[in-house]
Amino acid sequence: MAVVSSALRSRSANPPSPARGSVPASTILLLASDAASAESTATILTGAGYTVTRTASPDEAFAKAADHQLVIIDLTGGPKSAVEVCRDLRAAPALASVPVMCVGDSEDVEERIAFLEAGADDVVARPIDARE
């Protein structure tokens, strides 16, 4: 999970505030709309030693993002696109130091560019491979 480690380092110059002190440094919020994909990704991450909180709700993810060291967005369909959720997270000053990684289709260059323009720290291809 080199990509996850890199994303965690990308904005982690600011340590968690004392109010968030109970959150482990390796806590990841996984926003995923597909249950099977969420289960697979969570299994890979927990196997690599990360603590994963899962949600399928963009609103819940927004509310919980500040309590995590990384947000991974893997949305397909739904009322808000993954790019919109990423943009909303980046627009919130309180979340500026939380790294965001987006999961996109492996062949869709335009989607990867849109994620980066929306503020994603990194983009990985779906399906996620544990070796990344």
PDB file of N, CA, C and O in Angstrom, residues 101-130:
ATOM      1  N   MET A 101      -7.571  10.628  -1.397  1.00  0.00           N
ATOM      2  CA  MET A 101      -7.204   9.747  -2.506  1.00  0.00           C
ATOM      3  C   MET A 101      -8.502   9.317  -3.189  1.00  0.00           C
ATOM      4  O   MET A 101      -9.460   8.953  -2.512  1.00  0.00           O
ATOM      5  N   CYS A 102      -8.529   9.388  -4.508  1.00  0.00           N
ATOM      6  CA  CYS A 102      -9.711   8.997  -5.258  1.00  0.00           C
ATOM      7  C   CYS A 102      -9.423   7.734  -6.055  1.00  0.00           C
ATOM      8  O   CYS A 102      -8.302   7.505  -6.498  1.00  0.00           O
ATOM      9  N   VAL A 103     -10.467   6.936  -6.226  1.00  0.00           N
ATOM     10  CA  VAL A 103     -10.371   5.701  -6.991  1.00  0.00           C
ATOM     11  C   VAL A 103     -11.161   5.912  -8.274  1.00  0.00           C
ATOM     12  O   VAL A 103     -12.322   6.314  -8.236  1.00  0.00           O
ATOM     13  N   GLY A 104     -10.509   5.658  -9.408  1.00  0.00           N
ATOM     14  CA  GLY A 104     -11.159   5.875 -10.688  1.00  0.00           C
ATOM     15  C   GLY A 104     -10.972   4.713 -11.633  1.00  0.00           C
ATOM     16  O   GLY A 104     -10.263   3.752 -11.335  1.00  0.00           O
ATOM     17  N   ASP A 105     -11.624   4.810 -12.766  1.00  0.00           N
ATOM     18  CA  ASP A 105     -11.486   3.778 -13.794  1.00  0.00           C
ATOM     19  C   ASP A 105     -10.081   3.832 -14.374  1.00  0.00           C
ATOM     20  O   ASP A 105      -9.555   4.912 -14.650  1.00  0.00           O
ATOM     21  N   SER A 106      -9.488   2.675 -14.561  1.00  0.00           N
ATOM     22  CA  SER A 106      -8.083   2.597 -14.970  1.00  0.00           C
ATOM     23  C   SER A 106      -7.806   3.229 -16.324  1.00  0.00           C
ATOM     24  O   SER A 106      -6.730   3.763 -16.556  1.00  0.00           O
ATOM     25  N   GLU A 107      -8.763   3.229 -17.214  1.00  0.00           N
ATOM     26  CA  GLU A 107      -8.539   3.737 -18.566  1.00  0.00           C
ATOM     27  C   GLU A 107      -8.997   5.188 -18.752  1.00  0.00           C
ATOM     28  O   GLU A 107      -8.785   5.758 -19.809  1.00  0.00           O
ATOM     29  N   ASP A 108      -9.614   5.782 -17.753  1.00  0.00           N
ATOM     30  CA  ASP A 108     -10.223   7.094 -17.917  1.00  0.00           C
ATOM     31  C   ASP A 108      -9.273   8.211 -17.476  1.00  0.00           C
ATOM     32  O   ASP A 108      -9.283   8.657 -16.331  1.00  0.00           O
ATOM     33  N   VAL A 109      -8.452   8.690 -18.408  1.00  0.00           N
ATOM     34  CA  VAL A 109      -7.479   9.742 -18.123  1.00  0.00           C
ATOM     35  C   VAL A 109      -8.184  11.031 -17.724  1.00  0.00           C
ATOM     36  O   VAL A 109      -7.757  11.724 -16.792  1.00  0.00           O
ATOM     37  N   GLU A 110      -9.271  11.370 -18.388  1.00  0.00           N
ATOM     38  CA  GLU A 110     -10.007  12.599 -18.073  1.00  0.00           C
ATOM     39  C   GLU A 110     -10.527  12.571 -16.635  1.00  0.00           C
ATOM     40  O   GLU A 110     -10.511  13.594 -15.952  1.00  0.00           O
ATOM     41  N   GLU A 111     -10.983  11.412 -16.186  1.00  0.00           N
ATOM     42  CA  GLU A 111     -11.467  11.293 -14.811  1.00  0.00           C
ATOM     43  C   GLU A 111     -10.327  11.520 -13.820  1.00  0.00           C
ATOM     44  O   GLU A 111     -10.484  12.237 -12.836  1.00  0.00           O
ATOM     45  N   ARG A 112      -9.168  10.930 -14.080  1.00  0.00           N
ATOM     46  CA  ARG A 112      -8.017  11.108 -13.190  1.00  0.00           C
ATOM     47  C   ARG A 112      -7.608  12.584 -13.127  1.00  0.00           C
ATOM     48  O   ARG A 112      -7.323  13.110 -12.054  1.00  0.00           O
ATOM     49  N   ILE A 113      -7.605  13.253 -14.267  1.00  0.00           N
ATOM     50  CA  ILE A 113      -7.273  14.682 -14.299  1.00  0.00           C
ATOM     51  C   ILE A 113      -8.311  15.485 -13.511  1.00  0.00           C
ATOM     52  O   ILE A 113      -7.960  16.381 -12.741  1.00  0.00           O
ATOM     53  N   ALA A 114      -9.590  15.146 -13.663  1.00  0.00           N
ATOM     54  CA  ALA A 114     -10.654  15.852 -12.933  1.00  0.00           C
ATOM     55  C   ALA A 114     -10.475  15.685 -11.422  1.00  0.00           C
ATOM     56  O   ALA A 114     -10.670  16.644 -10.662  1.00  0.00           O
ATOM     57  N   PHE A 115     -10.105  14.484 -10.974  1.00  0.00           N
ATOM     58  CA  PHE A 115      -9.852  14.267  -9.545  1.00  0.00           C
ATOM     59  C   PHE A 115      -8.723  15.166  -9.051  1.00  0.00           C
ATOM     60  O   PHE A 115      -8.830  15.798  -8.002  1.00  0.00           O
ATOM     61  N   LEU A 116      -7.643  15.204  -9.790  1.00  0.00           N
ATOM     62  CA  LEU A 116      -6.491  16.013  -9.379  1.00  0.00           C
ATOM     63  C   LEU A 116      -6.839  17.496  -9.387  1.00  0.00           C
ATOM     64  O   LEU A 116      -6.452  18.234  -8.478  1.00  0.00           O
ATOM     65  N   GLU A 117      -7.582  17.944 -10.386  1.00  0.00           N
ATOM     66  CA  GLU A 117      -8.001  19.343 -10.438  1.00  0.00           C
ATOM     67  C   GLU A 117      -8.963  19.689  -9.297  1.00  0.00           C
ATOM     68  O   GLU A 117      -9.012  20.829  -8.845  1.00  0.00           O
ATOM     69  N   ALA A 118      -9.714  18.684  -8.817  1.00  0.00           N
ATOM     70  CA  ALA A 118     -10.643  18.903  -7.701  1.00  0.00           C
ATOM     71  C   ALA A 118      -9.922  18.913  -6.359  1.00  0.00           C
ATOM     72  O   ALA A 118     -10.520  19.227  -5.336  1.00  0.00           O
ATOM     73  N   GLY A 119      -8.625  18.551  -6.369  1.00  0.00           N
ATOM     74  CA  GLY A 119      -7.848  18.611  -5.139  1.00  0.00           C
ATOM     75  C   GLY A 119      -7.381  17.288  -4.581  1.00  0.00           C
ATOM     76  O   GLY A 119      -6.801  17.252  -3.492  1.00  0.00           O
ATOM     77  N   ALA A 120      -7.612  16.203  -5.292  1.00  0.00           N
ATOM     78  CA  ALA A 120      -7.144  14.898  -4.800  1.00  0.00           C
ATOM     79  C   ALA A 120      -5.619  14.897  -4.717  1.00  0.00           C
ATOM     80  O   ALA A 120      -4.941  15.476  -5.563  1.00  0.00           O
ATOM     81  N   ASP A 121      -5.107  14.251  -3.686  1.00  0.00           N
ATOM     82  CA  ASP A 121      -3.661  14.115  -3.531  1.00  0.00           C
ATOM     83  C   ASP A 121      -3.110  13.004  -4.412  1.00  0.00           C
ATOM     84  O   ASP A 121      -1.951  13.046  -4.809  1.00  0.00           O
ATOM     85  N   ASP A 122      -3.959  12.025  -4.695  1.00  0.00           N
ATOM     86  CA  ASP A 122      -3.538  10.912  -5.536  1.00  0.00           C
ATOM     87  C   ASP A 122      -4.780  10.242  -6.098  1.00  0.00           C
ATOM     88  O   ASP A 122      -5.884  10.405  -5.570  1.00  0.00           O
ATOM     89  N   VAL A 123      -4.584   9.490  -7.171  1.00  0.00           N
ATOM     90  CA  VAL A 123      -5.655   8.727  -7.806  1.00  0.00           C
ATOM     91  C   VAL A 123      -5.123   7.332  -8.066  1.00  0.00           C
ATOM     92  O   VAL A 123      -4.005   7.179  -8.564  1.00  0.00           O
ATOM     93  N   VAL A 124      -5.914   6.322  -7.701  1.00  0.00           N
ATOM     94  CA  VAL A 124      -5.546   4.950  -7.996  1.00  0.00           C
ATOM     95  C   VAL A 124      -6.632   4.341  -8.875  1.00  0.00           C
ATOM     96  O   VAL A 124      -7.771   4.787  -8.865  1.00  0.00           O
ATOM     97  N   ALA A 125      -6.239   3.321  -9.624  1.00  0.00           N
ATOM     98  CA  ALA A 125      -7.175   2.685 -10.552  1.00  0.00           C
ATOM     99  C   ALA A 125      -7.991   1.607  -9.857  1.00  0.00           C
ATOM    100  O   ALA A 125      -7.525   0.934  -8.943  1.00  0.00           O
ATOM    101  N   ARG A 126      -9.200   1.484 -10.300  1.00  0.00           N
ATOM    102  CA  ARG A 126     -10.113   0.436  -9.849  1.00  0.00           C
ATOM    103  C   ARG A 126      -9.893  -0.773 -10.738  1.00  0.00           C
ATOM    104  O   ARG A 126      -9.758  -0.601 -11.945  1.00  0.00           O
ATOM    105  N   PRO A 127      -9.831  -1.977 -10.255  1.00  0.00           N
ATOM    106  CA  PRO A 127      -9.879  -2.378  -8.855  1.00  0.00           C
ATOM    107  C   PRO A 127      -8.527  -2.129  -8.174  1.00  0.00           C
ATOM    108  O   PRO A 127      -7.476  -2.200  -8.829  1.00  0.00           O
ATOM    109  N   ILE A 128      -8.573  -1.846  -6.894  1.00  0.00           N
ATOM    110  CA  ILE A 128      -7.343  -1.584  -6.142  1.00  0.00           C
ATOM    111  C   ILE A 128      -6.569  -2.876  -5.982  1.00  0.00           C
ATOM    112  O   ILE A 128      -7.122  -3.924  -5.657  1.00  0.00           O
ATOM    113  N   ASP A 129      -5.289  -2.781  -6.240  1.00  0.00           N
ATOM    114  CA  ASP A 129      -4.373  -3.918  -6.099  1.00  0.00           C
ATOM    115  C   ASP A 129      -3.555  -3.697  -4.835  1.00  0.00           C
ATOM    116  O   ASP A 129      -2.978  -2.615  -4.644  1.00  0.00           O
ATOM    117  N   ALA A 130      -3.481  -4.679  -3.978  1.00  0.00           N
ATOM    118  CA  ALA A 130      -2.758  -4.571  -2.698  1.00  0.00           C
ATOM    119  C   ALA A 130      -1.298  -4.172  -2.883  1.00  0.00           C
ATOM    120  O   ALA A 130      -0.702  -3.554  -2.020  1.00  0.00           O
TER     121      ALA A 130
END
